[in-house]
Short mmCIF file of C-alpha atoms in Angstrom, two decimals:
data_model
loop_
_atom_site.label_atom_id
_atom_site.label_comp_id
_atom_site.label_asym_id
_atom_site.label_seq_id
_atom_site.Cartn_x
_atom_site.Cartn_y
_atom_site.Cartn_z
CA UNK A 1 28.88 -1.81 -2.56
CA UNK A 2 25.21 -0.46 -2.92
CA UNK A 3 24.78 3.21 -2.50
CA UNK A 4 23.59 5.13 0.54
CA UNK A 5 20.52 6.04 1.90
CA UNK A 6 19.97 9.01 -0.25
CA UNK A 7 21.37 12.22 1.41
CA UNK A 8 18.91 14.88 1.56
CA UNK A 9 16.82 11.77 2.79
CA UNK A 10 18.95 10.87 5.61
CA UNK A 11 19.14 14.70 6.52
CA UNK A 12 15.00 14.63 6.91
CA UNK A 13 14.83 11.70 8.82
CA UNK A 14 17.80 13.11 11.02
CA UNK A 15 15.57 16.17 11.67
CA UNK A 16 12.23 14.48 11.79
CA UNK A 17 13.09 10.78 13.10
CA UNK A 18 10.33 8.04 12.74
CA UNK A 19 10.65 4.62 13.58
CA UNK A 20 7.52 2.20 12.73
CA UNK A 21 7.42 0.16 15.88
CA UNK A 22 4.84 -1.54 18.45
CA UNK A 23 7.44 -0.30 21.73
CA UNK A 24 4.80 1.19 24.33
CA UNK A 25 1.68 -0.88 22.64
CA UNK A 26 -0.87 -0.05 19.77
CA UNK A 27 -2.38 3.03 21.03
CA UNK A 28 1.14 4.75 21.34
CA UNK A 29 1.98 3.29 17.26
CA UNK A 30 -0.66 4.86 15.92
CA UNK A 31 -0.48 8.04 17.92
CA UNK A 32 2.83 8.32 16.51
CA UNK A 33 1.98 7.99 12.67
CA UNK A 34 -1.13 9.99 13.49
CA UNK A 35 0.96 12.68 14.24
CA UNK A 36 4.03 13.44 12.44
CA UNK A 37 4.28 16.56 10.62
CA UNK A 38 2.74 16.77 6.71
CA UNK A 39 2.63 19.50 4.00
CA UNK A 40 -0.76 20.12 2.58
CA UNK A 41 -0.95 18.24 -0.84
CA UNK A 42 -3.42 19.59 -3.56
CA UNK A 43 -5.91 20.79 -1.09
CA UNK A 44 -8.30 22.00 -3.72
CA UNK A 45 -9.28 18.41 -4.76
CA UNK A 46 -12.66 17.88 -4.62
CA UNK A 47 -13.02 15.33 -1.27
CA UNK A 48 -15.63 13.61 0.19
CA UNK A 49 -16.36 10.57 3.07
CA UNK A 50 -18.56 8.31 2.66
CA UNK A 51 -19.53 5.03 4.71
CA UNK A 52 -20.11 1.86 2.64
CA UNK A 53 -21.31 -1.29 3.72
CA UNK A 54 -19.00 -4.39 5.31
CA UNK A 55 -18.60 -7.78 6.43
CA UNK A 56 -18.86 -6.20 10.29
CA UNK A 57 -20.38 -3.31 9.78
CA UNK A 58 -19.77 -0.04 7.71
CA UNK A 59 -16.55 0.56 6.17
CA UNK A 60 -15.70 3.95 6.23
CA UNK A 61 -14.16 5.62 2.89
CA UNK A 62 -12.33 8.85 1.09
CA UNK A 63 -13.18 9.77 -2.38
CA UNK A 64 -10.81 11.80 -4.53
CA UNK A 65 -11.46 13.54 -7.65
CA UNK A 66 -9.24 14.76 -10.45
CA UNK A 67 -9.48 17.65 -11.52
CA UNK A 68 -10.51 18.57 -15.14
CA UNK A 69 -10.83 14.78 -16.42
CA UNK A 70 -15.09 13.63 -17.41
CA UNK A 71 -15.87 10.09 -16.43
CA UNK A 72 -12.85 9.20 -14.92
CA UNK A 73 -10.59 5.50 -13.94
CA UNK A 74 -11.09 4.36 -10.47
CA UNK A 75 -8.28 3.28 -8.02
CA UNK A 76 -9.09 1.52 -4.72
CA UNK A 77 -6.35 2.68 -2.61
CA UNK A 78 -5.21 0.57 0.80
CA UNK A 79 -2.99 2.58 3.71
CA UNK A 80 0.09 0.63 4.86
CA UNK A 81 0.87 0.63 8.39
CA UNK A 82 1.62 -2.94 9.14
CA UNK A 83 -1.91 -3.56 8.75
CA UNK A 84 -2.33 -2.24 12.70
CA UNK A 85 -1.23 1.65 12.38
CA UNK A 86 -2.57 4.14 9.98
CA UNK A 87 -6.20 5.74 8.18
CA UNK A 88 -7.75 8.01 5.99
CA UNK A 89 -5.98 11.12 7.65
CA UNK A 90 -2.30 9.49 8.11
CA UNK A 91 -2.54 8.24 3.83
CA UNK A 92 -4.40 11.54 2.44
CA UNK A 93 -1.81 12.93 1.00
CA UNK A 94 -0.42 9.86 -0.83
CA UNK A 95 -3.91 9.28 -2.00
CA UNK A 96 -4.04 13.08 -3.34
CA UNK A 97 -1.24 12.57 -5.05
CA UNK A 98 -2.69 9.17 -6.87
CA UNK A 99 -5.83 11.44 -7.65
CA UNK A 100 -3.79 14.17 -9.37
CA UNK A 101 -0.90 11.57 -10.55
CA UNK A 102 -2.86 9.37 -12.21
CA UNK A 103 -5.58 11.38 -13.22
CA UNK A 104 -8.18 9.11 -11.21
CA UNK A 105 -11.13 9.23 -8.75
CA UNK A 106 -9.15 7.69 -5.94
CA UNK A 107 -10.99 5.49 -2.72
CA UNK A 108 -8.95 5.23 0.15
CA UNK A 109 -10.37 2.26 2.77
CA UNK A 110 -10.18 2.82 5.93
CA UNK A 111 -10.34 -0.90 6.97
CA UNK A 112 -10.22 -3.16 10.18
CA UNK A 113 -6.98 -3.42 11.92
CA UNK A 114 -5.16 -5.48 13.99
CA UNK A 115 -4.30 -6.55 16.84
CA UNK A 116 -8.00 -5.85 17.50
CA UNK A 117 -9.30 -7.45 14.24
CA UNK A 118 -6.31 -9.81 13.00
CA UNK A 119 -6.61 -11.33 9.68
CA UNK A 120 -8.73 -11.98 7.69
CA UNK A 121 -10.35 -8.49 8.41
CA UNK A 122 -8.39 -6.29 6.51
CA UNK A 123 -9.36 -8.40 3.26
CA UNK A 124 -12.87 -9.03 3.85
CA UNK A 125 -13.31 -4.68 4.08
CA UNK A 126 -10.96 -4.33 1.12
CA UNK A 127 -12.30 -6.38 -0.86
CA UNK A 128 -16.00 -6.00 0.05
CA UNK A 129 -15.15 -2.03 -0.84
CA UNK A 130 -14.12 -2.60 -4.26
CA UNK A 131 -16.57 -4.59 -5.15
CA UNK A 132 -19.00 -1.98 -3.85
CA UNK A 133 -17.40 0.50 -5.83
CA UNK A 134 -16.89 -1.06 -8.81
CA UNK A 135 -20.79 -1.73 -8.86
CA UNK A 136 -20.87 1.82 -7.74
CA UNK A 137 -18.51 3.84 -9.68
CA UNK A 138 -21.19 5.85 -11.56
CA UNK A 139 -22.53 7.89 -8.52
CA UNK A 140 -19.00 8.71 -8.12
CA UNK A 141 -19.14 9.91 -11.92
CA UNK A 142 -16.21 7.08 -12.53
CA UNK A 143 -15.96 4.49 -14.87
CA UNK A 144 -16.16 1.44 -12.88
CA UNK A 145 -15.02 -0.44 -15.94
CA UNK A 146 -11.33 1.22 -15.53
CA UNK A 147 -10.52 -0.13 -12.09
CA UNK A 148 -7.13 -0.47 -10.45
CA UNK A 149 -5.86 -1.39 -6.62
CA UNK A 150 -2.97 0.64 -5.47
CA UNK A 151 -1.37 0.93 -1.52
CA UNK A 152 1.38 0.99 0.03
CA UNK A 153 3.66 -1.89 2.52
CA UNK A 154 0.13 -3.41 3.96
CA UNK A 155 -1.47 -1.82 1.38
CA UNK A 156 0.27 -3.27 -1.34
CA UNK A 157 -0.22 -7.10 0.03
CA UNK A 158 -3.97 -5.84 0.41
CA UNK A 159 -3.63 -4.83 -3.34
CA UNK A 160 -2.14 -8.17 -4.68
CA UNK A 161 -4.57 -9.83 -2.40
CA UNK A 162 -7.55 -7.97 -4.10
CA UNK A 163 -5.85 -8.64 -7.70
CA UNK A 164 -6.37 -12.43 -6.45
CA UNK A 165 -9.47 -12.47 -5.50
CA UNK A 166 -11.21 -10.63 -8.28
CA UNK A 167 -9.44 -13.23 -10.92
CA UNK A 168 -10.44 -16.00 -8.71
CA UNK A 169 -13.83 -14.68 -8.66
CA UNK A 170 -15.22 -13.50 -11.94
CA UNK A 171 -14.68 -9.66 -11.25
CA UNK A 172 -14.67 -7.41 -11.08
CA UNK A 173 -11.92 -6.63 -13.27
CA UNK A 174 -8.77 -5.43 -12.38
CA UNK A 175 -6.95 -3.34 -15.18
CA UNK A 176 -4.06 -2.61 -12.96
CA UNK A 177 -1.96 -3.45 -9.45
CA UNK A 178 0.67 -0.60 -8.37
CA UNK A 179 2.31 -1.99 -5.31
CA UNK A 180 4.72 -0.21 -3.19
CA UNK A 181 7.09 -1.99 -1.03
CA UNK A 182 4.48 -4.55 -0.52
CA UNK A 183 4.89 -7.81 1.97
CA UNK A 184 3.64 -10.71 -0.82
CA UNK A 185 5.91 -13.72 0.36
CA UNK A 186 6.16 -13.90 4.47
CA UNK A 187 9.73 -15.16 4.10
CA UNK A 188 11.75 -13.71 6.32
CA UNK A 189 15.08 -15.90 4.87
CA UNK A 190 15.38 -13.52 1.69
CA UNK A 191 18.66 -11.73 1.96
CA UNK A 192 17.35 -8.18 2.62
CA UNK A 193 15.92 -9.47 5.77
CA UNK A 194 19.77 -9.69 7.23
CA UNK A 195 21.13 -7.28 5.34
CA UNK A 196 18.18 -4.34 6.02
CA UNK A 197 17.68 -5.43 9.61
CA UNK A 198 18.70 -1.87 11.14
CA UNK A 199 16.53 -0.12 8.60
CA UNK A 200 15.51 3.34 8.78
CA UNK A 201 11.81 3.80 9.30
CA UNK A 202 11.50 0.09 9.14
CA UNK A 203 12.80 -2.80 10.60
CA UNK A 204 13.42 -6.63 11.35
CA UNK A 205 12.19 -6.40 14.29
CA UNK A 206 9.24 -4.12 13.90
CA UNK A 207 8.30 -6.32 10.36
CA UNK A 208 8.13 -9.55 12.80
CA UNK A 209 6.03 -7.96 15.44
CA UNK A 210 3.44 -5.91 13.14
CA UNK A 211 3.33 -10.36 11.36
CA UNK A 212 2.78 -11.73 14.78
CA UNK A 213 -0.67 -9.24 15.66
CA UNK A 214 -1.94 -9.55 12.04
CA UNK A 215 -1.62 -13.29 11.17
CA UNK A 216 -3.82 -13.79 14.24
CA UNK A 217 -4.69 -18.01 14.19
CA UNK A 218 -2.74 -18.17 10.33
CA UNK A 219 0.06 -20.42 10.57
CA UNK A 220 3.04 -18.39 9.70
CA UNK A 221 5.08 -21.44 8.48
CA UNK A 222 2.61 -22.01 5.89
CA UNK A 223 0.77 -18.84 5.31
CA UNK A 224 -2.39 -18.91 3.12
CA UNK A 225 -2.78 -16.83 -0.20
CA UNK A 226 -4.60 -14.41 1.57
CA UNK A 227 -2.18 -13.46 3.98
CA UNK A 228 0.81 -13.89 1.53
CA UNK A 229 -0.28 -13.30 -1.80
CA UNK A 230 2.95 -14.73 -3.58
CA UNK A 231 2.71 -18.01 -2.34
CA UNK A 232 -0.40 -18.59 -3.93
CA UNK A 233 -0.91 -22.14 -6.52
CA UNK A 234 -1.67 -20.07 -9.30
CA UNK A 235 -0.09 -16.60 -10.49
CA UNK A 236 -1.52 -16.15 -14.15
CA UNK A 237 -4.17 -14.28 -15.23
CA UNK A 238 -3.88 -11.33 -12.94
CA UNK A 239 -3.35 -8.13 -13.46
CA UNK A 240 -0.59 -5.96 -15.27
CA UNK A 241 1.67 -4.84 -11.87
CA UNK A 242 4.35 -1.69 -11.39
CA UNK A 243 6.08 -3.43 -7.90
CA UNK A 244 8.00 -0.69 -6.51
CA UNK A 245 10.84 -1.58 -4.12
CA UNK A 246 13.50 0.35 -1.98
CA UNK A 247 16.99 -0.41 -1.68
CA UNK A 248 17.19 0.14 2.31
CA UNK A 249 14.22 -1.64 3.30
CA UNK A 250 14.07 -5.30 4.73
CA UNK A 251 10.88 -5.72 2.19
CA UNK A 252 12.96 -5.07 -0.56
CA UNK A 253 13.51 -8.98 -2.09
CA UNK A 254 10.21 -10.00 -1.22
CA UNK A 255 8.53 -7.30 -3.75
CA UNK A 256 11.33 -8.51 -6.11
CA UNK A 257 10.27 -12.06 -5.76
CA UNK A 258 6.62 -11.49 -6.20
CA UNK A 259 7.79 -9.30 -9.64
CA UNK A 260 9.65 -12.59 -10.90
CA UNK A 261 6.86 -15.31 -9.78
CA UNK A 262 4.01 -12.97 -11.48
CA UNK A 263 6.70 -12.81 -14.77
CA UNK A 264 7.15 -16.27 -14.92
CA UNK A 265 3.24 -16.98 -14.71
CA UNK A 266 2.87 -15.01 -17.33
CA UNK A 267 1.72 -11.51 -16.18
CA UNK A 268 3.11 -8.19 -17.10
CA UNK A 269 5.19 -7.10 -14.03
CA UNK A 270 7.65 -3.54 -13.85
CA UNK A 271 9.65 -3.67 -10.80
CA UNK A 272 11.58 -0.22 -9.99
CA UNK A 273 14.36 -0.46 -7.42
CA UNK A 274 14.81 2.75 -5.70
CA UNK A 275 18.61 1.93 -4.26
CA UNK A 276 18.74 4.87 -1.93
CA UNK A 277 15.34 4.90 -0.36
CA UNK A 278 13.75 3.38 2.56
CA UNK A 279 10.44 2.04 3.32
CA UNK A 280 7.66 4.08 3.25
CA UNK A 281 9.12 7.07 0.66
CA UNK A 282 6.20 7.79 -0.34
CA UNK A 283 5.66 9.46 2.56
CA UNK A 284 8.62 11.90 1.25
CA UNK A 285 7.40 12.62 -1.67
CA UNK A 286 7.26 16.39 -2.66
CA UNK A 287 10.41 16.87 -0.33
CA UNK A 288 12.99 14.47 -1.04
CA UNK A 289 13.28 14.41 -4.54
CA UNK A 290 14.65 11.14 -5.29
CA UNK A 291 11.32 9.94 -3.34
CA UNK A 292 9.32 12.65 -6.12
CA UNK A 293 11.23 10.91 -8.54
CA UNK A 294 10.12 7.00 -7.70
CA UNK A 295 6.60 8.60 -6.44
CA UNK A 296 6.32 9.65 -10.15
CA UNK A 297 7.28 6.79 -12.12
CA UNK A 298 4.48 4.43 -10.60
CA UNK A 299 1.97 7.18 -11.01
CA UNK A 300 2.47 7.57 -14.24
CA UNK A 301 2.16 3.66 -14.97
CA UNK A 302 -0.74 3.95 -13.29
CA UNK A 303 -1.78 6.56 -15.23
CA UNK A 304 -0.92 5.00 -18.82
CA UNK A 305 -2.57 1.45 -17.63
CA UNK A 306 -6.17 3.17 -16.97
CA UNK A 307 -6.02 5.95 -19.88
CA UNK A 308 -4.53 3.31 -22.42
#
């Protein structure tokens, strides 16, 4: 028997309910991201938004600064939200926390979503951002040559998407991947997909519908690289990955998967199971402290990958 949902956990999302979910269209989704309730987190980092330029026009970014640390790593970081829901202001505290965590300039994209701009928007703003800031990183005062991709559910596939493409072609380099809960594999027949169905926060149903806007024309029997990174030809070469999953989360064997099919091409891969957690604990973090716990282990990979 696995364990429960962990129980201060369950007693937070009893008091504050959330359900990701497209019932009452996209406008009502976001709204209710947008607005459930979050503690300040470090709000004496040093902040600033900037616009970069796009594939369709600018791309509009967050930039985090550690405190204390002289010419510091870079992190891209990508929001989840089944690439549809979500921005700067839903992720800023999870991208605080990478700042501070990981002791890194973090910039959070705030790229296309869909249904309005179905794949492959999302990756042509993600990945025209990093470039852009890797060639950029010194006006920041970062080191451009330390350069990871974090995010979270959407933002993870974006991640392991970007981790891809910059192998694929020549840069720029990727020191690091930390992927929470990601969606790598589009296969819905992996056991957790039955046996997390119900989920809290996340669910079968919600996973399916958030798929149908974003693959847009992609044929979901066959889904390209870009869409699901883990059923790409060719896994080696990329970069060292932390793959965090949760025990109560339908997403749960595909970030599993993707861990074993990077380790047998080759590439250093950590997965961390967090058995009692649900998708999204990041979110938690701070509160719950089994979700501290997990948000603290992949920071501090993080952290020992880009001051190695």
């Amino acid at each position: 028997m696995r364990p429960p949902v962990d129980a201060i956990l369950q007693k937070v999302l009893e008091a504050v309910p959330f359900q990701l979910t497209v019932d009452g269209g996209i406008d009502e989704a976001r709204r209710r991201l947008r607005e459930l309730p979050r503690r300040p987190v470090h709000p004496d980092l040093r902040v600033e938004n900037h616009q970069i330029d796009g594939p369709a026009g600018p791309i509009p970014v967050r930039v985090y600064w550690p405190s204390g640390t002289l010419n510091p790593p870079v992190t891209m970081y990508f929001h989840g939200g089944g690439f549809a829901v979500g921005d700067l202001d839903t992720h800023d505290g999870t991208a605080r926390n990478h700042a501070v965590g990981a002791g890194t300039v973090v910039v959070s994209v705030d790229y296309r979503l869909a249904p309005e701009h179905p794949y492959p928007a999302a990756v042509d703003d993600v990945w025209a951002a990093t470039r852009w800031v890797a060639a950029n990183a010194g006006s920041f005062g970062a080191d451009g040559s330390r350069l990871a991709v974090a995010g979270d559910s959407a933002g993870g596939t974006l991640s392991a998407v970007v981790a891809q493409l910059a192998r694929d072609n020549d840069g720029p380099p990727i020191a690091f991947q930390l992927l929470w809960y990601p969606s790598t594999m589009w296969d819905n027949s992996l056991p957790s997909f039955a046996e997390n169905a119900e989920a809290p926060v996340l669910d079968r149903g919600a996973i399916d519908a958030f798929s149908r806007w974003y693959a847009g024309e992609a044929d979901l029997s066959n889904p390209p690289a870009g869409l699901a990174p883990g059923r790409a030809a060719d896994l080696s070469g990329l970069a060292p990955a932390y793959i965090a999953v949760a025990g109560h989360d339908p997403l749960r064997d595909d970030g599993a998967r993707y861990a074993e099919l990077l380790a047998a091409a080759g590439v250093t891969v950590e997965l961390h199971l967090a058995d009692t957690l649900v998708h999204g604990y990041l979110g938690y973090a701070g509160v719950v402290p089994a979700a501290t716990e997990a948000a603290e282990r992949g920071l501090a990979a993080l952290r020992a990958a880009l001051h190695a």
